[in-house]
Short mmCIF file of C-alpha atoms in Angstrom, two decimals:
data_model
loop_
_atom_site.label_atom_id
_atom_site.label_comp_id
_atom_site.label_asym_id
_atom_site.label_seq_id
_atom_site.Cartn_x
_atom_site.Cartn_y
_atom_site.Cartn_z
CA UNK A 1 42.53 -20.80 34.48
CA UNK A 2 41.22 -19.63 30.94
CA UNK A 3 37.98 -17.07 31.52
CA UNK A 4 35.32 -16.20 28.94
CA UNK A 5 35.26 -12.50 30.31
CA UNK A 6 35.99 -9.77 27.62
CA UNK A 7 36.59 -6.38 28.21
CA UNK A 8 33.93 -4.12 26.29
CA UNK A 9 35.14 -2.35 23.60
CA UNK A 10 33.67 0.31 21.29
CA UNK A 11 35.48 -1.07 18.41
CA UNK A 12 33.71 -1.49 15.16
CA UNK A 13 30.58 0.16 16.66
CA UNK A 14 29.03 2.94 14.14
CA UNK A 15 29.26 6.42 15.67
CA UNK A 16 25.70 8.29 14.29
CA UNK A 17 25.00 12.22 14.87
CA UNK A 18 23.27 13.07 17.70
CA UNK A 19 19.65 13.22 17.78
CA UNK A 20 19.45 10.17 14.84
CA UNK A 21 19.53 6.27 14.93
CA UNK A 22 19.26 3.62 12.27
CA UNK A 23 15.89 2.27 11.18
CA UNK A 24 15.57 -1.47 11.98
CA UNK A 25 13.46 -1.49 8.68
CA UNK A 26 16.23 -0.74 6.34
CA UNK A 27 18.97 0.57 8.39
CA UNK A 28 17.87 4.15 6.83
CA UNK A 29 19.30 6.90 9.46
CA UNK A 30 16.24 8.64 11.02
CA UNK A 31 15.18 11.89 13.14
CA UNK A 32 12.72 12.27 15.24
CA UNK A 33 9.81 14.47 14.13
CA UNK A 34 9.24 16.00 18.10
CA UNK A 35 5.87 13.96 18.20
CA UNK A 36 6.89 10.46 19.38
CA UNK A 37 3.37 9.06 18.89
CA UNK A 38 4.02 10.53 15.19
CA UNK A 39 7.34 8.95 14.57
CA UNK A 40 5.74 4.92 15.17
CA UNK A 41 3.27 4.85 13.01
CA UNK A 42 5.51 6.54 10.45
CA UNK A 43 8.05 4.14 10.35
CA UNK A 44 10.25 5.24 13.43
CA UNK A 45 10.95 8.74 12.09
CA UNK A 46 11.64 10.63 9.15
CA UNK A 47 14.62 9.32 6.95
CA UNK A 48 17.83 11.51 6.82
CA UNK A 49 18.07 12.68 2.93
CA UNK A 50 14.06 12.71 2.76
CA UNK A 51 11.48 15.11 1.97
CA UNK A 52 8.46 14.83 4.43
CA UNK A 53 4.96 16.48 3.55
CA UNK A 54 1.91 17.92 5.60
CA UNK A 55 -1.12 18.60 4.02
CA UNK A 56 -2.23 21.60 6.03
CA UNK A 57 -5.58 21.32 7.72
CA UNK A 58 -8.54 24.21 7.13
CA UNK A 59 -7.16 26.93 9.00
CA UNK A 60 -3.89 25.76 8.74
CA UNK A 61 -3.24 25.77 12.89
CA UNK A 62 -2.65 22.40 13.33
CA UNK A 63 0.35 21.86 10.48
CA UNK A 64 1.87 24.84 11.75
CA UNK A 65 2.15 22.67 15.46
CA UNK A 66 3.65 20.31 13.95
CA UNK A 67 6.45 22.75 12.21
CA UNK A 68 7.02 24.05 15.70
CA UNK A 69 7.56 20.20 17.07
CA UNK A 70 9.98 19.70 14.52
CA UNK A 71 12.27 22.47 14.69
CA UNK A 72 12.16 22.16 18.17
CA UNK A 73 13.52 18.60 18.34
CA UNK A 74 15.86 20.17 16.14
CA UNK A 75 17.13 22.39 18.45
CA UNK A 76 17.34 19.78 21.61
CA UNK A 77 19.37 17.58 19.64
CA UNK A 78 21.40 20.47 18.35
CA UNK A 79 20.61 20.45 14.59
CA UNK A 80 21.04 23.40 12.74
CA UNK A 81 18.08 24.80 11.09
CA UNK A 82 16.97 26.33 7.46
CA UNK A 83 13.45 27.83 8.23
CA UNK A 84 11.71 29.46 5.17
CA UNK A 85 8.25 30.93 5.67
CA UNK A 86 5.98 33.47 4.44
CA UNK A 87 3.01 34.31 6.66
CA UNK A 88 4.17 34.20 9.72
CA UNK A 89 7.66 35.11 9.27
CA UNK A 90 9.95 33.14 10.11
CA UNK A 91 11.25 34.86 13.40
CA UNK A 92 7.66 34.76 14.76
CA UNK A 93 7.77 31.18 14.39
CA UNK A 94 11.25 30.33 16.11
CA UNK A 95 10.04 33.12 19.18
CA UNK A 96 6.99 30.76 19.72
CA UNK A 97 8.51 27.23 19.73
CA UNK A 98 7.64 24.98 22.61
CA UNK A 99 9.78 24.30 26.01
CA UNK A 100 11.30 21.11 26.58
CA UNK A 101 10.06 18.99 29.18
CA UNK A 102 10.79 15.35 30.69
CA UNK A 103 8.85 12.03 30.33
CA UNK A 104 7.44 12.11 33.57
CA UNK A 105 5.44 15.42 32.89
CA UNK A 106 4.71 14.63 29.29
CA UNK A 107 2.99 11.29 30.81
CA UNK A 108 0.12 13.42 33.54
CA UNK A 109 -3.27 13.80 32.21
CA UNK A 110 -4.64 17.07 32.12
CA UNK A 111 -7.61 18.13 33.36
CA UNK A 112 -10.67 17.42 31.24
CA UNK A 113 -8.44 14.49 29.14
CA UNK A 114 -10.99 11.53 29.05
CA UNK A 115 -8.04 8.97 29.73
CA UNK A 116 -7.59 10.48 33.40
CA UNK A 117 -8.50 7.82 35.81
CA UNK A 118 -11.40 9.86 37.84
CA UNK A 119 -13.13 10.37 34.27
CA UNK A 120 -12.86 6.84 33.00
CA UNK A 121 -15.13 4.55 32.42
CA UNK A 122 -16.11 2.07 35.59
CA UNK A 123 -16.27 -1.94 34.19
CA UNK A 124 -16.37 -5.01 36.03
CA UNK A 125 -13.83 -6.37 38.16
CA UNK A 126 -13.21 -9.23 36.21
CA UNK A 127 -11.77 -7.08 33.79
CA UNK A 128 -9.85 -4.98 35.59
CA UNK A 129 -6.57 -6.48 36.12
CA UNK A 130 -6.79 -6.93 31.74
CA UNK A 131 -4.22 -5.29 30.06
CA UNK A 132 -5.29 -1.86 28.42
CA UNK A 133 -4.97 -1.38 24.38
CA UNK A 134 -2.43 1.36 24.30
CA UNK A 135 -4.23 4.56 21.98
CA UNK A 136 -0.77 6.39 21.67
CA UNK A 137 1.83 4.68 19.97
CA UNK A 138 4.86 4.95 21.66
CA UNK A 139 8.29 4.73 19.92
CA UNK A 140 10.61 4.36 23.22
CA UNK A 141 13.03 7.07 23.73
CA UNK A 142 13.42 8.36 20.57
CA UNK A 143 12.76 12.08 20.20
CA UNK A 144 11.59 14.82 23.11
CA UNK A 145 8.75 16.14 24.63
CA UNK A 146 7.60 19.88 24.81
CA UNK A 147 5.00 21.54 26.60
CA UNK A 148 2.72 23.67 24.20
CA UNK A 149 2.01 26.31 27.12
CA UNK A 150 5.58 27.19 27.63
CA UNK A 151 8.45 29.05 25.26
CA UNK A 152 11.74 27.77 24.75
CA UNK A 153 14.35 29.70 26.32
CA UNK A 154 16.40 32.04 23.51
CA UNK A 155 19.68 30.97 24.92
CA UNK A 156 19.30 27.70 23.42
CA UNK A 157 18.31 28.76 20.20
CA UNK A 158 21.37 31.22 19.63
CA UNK A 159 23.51 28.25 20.47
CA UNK A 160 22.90 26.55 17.07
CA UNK A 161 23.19 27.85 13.29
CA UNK A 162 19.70 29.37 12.26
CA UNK A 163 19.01 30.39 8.67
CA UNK A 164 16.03 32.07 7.48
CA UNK A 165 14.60 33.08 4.16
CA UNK A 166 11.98 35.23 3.92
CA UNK A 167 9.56 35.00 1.41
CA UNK A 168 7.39 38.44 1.78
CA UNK A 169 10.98 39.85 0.89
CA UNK A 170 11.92 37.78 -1.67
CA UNK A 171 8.73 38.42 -3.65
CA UNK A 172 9.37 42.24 -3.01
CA UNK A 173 12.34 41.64 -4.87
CA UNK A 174 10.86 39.73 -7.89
CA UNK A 175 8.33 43.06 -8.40
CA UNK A 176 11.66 44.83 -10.17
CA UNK A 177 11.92 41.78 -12.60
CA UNK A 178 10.98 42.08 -16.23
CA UNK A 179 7.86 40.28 -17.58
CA UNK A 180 9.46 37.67 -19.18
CA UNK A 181 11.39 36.49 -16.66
CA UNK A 182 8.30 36.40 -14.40
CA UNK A 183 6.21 34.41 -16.34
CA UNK A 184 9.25 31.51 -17.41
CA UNK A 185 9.83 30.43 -13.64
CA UNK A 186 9.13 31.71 -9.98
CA UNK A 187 11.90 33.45 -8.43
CA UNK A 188 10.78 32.75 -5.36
CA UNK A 189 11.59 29.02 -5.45
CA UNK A 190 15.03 29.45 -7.95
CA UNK A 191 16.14 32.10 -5.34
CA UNK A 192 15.23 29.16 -2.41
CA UNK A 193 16.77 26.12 -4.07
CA UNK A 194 20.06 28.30 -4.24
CA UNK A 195 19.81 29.23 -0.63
CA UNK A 196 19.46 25.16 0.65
CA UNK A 197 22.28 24.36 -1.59
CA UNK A 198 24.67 26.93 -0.59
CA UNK A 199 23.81 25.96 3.26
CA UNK A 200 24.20 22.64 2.40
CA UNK A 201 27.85 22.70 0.85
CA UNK A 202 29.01 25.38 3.30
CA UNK A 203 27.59 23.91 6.61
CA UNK A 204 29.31 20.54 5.67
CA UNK A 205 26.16 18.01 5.19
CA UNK A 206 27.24 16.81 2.09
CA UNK A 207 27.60 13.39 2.26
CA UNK A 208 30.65 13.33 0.18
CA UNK A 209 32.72 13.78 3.20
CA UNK A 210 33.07 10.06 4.60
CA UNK A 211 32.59 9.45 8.43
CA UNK A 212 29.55 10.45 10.33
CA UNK A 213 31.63 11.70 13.35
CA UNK A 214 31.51 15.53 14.81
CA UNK A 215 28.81 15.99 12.36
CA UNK A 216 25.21 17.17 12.16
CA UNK A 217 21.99 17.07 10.60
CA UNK A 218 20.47 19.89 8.52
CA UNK A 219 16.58 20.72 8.90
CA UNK A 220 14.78 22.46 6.24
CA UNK A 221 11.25 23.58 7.45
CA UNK A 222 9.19 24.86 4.59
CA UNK A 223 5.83 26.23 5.75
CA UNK A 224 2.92 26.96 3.37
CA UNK A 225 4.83 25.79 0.26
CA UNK A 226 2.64 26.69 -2.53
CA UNK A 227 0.25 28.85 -1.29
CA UNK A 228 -0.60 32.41 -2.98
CA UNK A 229 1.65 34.15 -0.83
CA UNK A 230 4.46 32.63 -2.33
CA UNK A 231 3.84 33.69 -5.84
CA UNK A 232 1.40 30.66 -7.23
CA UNK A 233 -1.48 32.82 -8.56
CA UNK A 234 -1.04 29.98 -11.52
CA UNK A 235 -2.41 26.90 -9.77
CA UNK A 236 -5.66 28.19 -9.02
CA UNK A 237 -6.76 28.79 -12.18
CA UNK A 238 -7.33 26.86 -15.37
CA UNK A 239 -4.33 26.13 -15.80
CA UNK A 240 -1.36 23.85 -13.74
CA UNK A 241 1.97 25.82 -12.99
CA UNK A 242 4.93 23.38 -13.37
CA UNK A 243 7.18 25.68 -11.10
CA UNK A 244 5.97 23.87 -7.89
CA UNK A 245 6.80 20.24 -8.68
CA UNK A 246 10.03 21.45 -10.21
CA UNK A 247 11.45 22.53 -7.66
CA UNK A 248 10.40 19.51 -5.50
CA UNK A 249 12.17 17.33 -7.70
CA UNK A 250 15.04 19.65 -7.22
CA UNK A 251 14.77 19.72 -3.67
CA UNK A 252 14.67 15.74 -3.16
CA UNK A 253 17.70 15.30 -5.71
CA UNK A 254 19.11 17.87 -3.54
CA UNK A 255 18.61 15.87 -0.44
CA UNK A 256 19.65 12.74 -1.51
CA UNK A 257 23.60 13.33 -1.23
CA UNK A 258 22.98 15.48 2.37
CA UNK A 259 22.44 14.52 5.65
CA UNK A 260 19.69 17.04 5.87
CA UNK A 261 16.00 15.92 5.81
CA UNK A 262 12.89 18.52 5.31
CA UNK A 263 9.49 19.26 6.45
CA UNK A 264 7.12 20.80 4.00
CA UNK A 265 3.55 22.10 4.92
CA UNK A 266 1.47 22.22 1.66
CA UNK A 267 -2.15 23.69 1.29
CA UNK A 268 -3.65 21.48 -1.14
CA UNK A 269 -7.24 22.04 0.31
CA UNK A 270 -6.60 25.43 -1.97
CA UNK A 271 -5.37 23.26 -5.09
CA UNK A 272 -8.69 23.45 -7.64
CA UNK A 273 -7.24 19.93 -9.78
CA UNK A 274 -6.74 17.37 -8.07
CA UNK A 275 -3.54 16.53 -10.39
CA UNK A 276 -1.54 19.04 -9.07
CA UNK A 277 -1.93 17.32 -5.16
CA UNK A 278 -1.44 13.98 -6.77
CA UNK A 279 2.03 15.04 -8.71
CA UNK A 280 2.88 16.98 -5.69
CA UNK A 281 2.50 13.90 -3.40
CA UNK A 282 4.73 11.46 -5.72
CA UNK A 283 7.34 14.28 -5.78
CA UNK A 284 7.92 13.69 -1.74
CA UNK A 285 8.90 10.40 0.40
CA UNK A 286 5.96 10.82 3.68
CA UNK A 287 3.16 12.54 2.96
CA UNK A 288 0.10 12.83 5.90
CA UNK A 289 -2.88 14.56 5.98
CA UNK A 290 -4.51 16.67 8.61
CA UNK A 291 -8.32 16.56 8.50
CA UNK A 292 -9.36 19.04 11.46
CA UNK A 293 -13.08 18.98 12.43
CA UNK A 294 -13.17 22.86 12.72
CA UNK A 295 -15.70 24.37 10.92
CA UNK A 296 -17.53 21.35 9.70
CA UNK A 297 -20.14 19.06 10.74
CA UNK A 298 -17.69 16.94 12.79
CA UNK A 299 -17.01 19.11 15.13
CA UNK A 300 -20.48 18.37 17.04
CA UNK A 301 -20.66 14.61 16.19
CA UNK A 302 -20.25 12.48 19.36
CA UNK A 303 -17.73 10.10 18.02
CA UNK A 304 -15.48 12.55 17.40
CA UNK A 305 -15.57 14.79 20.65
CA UNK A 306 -12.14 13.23 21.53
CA UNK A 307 -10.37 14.22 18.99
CA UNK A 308 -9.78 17.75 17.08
CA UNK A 309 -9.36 16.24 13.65
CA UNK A 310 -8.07 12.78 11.76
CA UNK A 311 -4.78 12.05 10.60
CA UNK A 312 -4.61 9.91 7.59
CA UNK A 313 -1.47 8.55 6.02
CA UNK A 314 -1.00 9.25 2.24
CA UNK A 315 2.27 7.70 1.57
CA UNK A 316 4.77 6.29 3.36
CA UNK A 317 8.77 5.87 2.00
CA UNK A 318 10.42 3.10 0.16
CA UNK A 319 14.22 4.22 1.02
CA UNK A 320 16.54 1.03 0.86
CA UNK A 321 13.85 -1.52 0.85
CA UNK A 322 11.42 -2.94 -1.90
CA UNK A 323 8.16 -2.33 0.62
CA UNK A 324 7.30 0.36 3.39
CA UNK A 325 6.48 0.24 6.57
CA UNK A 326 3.08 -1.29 7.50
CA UNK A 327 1.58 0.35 10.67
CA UNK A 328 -0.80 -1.45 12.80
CA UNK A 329 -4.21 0.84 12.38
CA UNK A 330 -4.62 3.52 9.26
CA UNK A 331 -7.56 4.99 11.54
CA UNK A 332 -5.72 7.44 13.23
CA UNK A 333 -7.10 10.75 14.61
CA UNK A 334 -5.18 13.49 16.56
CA UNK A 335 -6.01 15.53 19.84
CA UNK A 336 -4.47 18.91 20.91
CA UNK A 337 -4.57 19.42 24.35
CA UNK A 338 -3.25 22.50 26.58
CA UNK A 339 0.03 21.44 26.86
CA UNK A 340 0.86 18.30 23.98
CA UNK A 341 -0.16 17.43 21.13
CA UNK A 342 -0.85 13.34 20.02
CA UNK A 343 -1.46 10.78 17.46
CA UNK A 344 -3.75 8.19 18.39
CA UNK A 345 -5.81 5.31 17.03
CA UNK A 346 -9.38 6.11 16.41
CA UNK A 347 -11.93 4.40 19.00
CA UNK A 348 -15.43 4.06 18.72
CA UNK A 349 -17.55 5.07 22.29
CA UNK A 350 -18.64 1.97 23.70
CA UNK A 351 -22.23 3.91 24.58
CA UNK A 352 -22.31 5.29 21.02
CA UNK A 353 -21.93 2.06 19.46
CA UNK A 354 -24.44 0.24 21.13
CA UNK A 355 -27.19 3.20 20.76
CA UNK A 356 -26.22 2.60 16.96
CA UNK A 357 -26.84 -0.89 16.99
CA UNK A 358 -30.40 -0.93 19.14
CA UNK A 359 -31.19 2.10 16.31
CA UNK A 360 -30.31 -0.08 13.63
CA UNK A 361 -32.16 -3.26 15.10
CA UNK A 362 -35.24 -1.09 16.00
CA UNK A 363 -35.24 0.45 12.08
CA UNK A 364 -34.96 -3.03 10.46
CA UNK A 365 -37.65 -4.32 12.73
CA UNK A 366 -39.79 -1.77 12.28
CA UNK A 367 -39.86 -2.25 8.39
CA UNK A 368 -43.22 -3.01 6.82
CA UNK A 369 -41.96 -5.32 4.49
CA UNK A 370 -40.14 -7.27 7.11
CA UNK A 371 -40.62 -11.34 7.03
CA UNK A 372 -41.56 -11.47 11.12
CA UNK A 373 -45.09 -12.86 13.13
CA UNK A 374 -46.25 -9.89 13.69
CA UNK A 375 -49.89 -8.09 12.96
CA UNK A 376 -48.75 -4.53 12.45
CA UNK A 377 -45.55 -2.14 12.29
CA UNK A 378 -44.83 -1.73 16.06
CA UNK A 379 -41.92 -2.86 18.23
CA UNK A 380 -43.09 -4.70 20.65
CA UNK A 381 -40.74 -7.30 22.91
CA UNK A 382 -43.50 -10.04 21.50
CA UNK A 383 -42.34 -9.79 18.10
CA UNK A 384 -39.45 -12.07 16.93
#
């Protein structure tokens, strides 16, 4: 008797690095940037062979979190790692990356988070057994979770290739240059761009060798790309230095034959034309934004006392498709709490909108050139 029954087989099925899966956007091969909540509204996760930007908040504490998150997904998945820094140095940064943790413990509210369920808010019982709008987007099991108050143990990191380039003593080595050689390009970046390419073609992640078997993914973390510190008195002055965007363009060429993908932290808040962000922004594939309320007036206003500081999205890639991905809310905000950080949609307070609302009422009713039976400017309940 004939059976439909087939044996599985892994035949034909497309063996991808670990740590990376296909976008079902444009089949683009993706990482995960260690913030899951990050990864959906980006697309799924940042494209293998792309450059992905962070414009660094005020103080610059919340891009450097994110730098962290990233190279340590990196180092759960077993990438290696090209880490190039100048304040902190790079070692600092890989001694202070997060601890790995599971689902389950990502998923407890902390103490003080105003999603726990003794803080919430009470409603009607009608309404309870309504499904909840989901404030974290969640991008399945893609990626890792760390815990912010814990360090990852140094046994894991010495188990995977680390490179570092150090930018304080690279520029100590540019003092001994002439003059003209100083003033037709930066060092800094000419000695960098040599570095990535030299990693690239020696670890392997060109992606002239065919098959993606027994192979890895490269990650390039470039924190505080830019600033002073690494030798661009130039762009704060009248003038716009065209080292910078040179060697982005030479950095995404670079990319675009690797399977490597890197993280840049820029701080354009520092940038006195606004040109210079703009060209800097086309030169990469994602570009956010960190707003953080510290030190302004939005750190006291009550419809922000959620949230630390608001995420926007600047630009979003085009790889292998003729449009980008579309995510479902641009008003995004982010929260750091004691042990995670997240990405969530931006509410309004149901009490803080309705107080609006009576104020706005009460001000247009209280107008003296308002068309309403009334004998004088007051607001009484009589009045219509």
């Amino acid at each position: 008797m004939a059976t439909s029954f087939k044996k599985k087989s892994t035949r034909g099925r497309a063996i991808y690095p670990p740590g990376t899966r296909p976008s079902l956007h444009n089949n683009q091969l993706l990482v995960s940037s260690g913030v899951p909540s990050m990864d959906s509204v980006i697309g799924g996760g940042i494209a293998v062979g792309a450059v992905f930007m962070v414009e660094e908040d005020t103080y610059s504490s919340y891009a450097r979190q994110l730098s962290k998150y990233f190279l340590a997904e990196g180092v759960i998945s077993g990438h290696s790692i090209f880490l190039a820094s100048a304040e902190p140095e790079p070692n600092d940064i890989l001694k202070d990356l997060p601890q790995q943790v599971d689902n389950k413990t990502y998923s407890v509210d902390e103490p003080g988070d105003s999603s726990s369920p003794i803080q919430s808010m009470k409603i009607a019982w009608r309404y309870q057994n309504q499904p909840k709008l989901e404030s974290s987007p969640s991008s399945g099991s893609f990626g890792h979770y760390f815990d912010l108050t814990r360090v990852m143990d140094e046994t894991k990191l010495s188990s995977i290739p680390i490179q570092t380039f150090s930018v304080t003593s690279e520029m100590a080595k540019c003092l001994s240059c002439t003059e003209e050689r100083k003033s037709s390009e930066n060092n800094v970046y000419r000695a960098l761009i040599s570095r990535i390419n030299s990693a690239i073609k020696e670890g392997g992640f060109t992606t002239a060798e065919k098959g993606l078997e027994n192979r890895t993914i490269l990650r390039i973390v470039l924190h505080g790309l830019g600033s002073p510190l690494w030798g661009e008195e130039q762009h704060f002055g009248n003038e716009i230095s065209p080292t910078l965007t040179r060697f982005l363009f030479q950095l995404r060429a670079t990319l675009r034959s690797a399977l490597a993908v890197c993280f840049v932290t820029v701080p354009t808040q520092l940038f006195q034309d606004p040109a210079l962000t703009r060209r800097v922004e086309r030169l990469c594939d994602t570009v956010v934004k960190l707003e953080s309320f510290a030190g302004s007036d939005n750190e006291t206003n009550p419809v922000y006392k959620d949230y630390h500081g608001l995420f926007h999205i600047v630009r979003l890639p085009r790889l292998n498709s003729l449009v980008c991905h579309v995510p479902d809310s641009f008003d995004l905000a982010f929260k750091l709490r004691r042990k995670k950080m997240t990405i969530e949609k931006l509410h309004l307070p149901p009490e803080l909108s309705e107080t609006a609302n009576r104020t706005q009422e009460d001000s247009h009713r209280g107008k003296p050139g308002s068309l309403s039976c009334q004998s004088m400017v007051t607001n009484s309940c009589l009045d219509f």
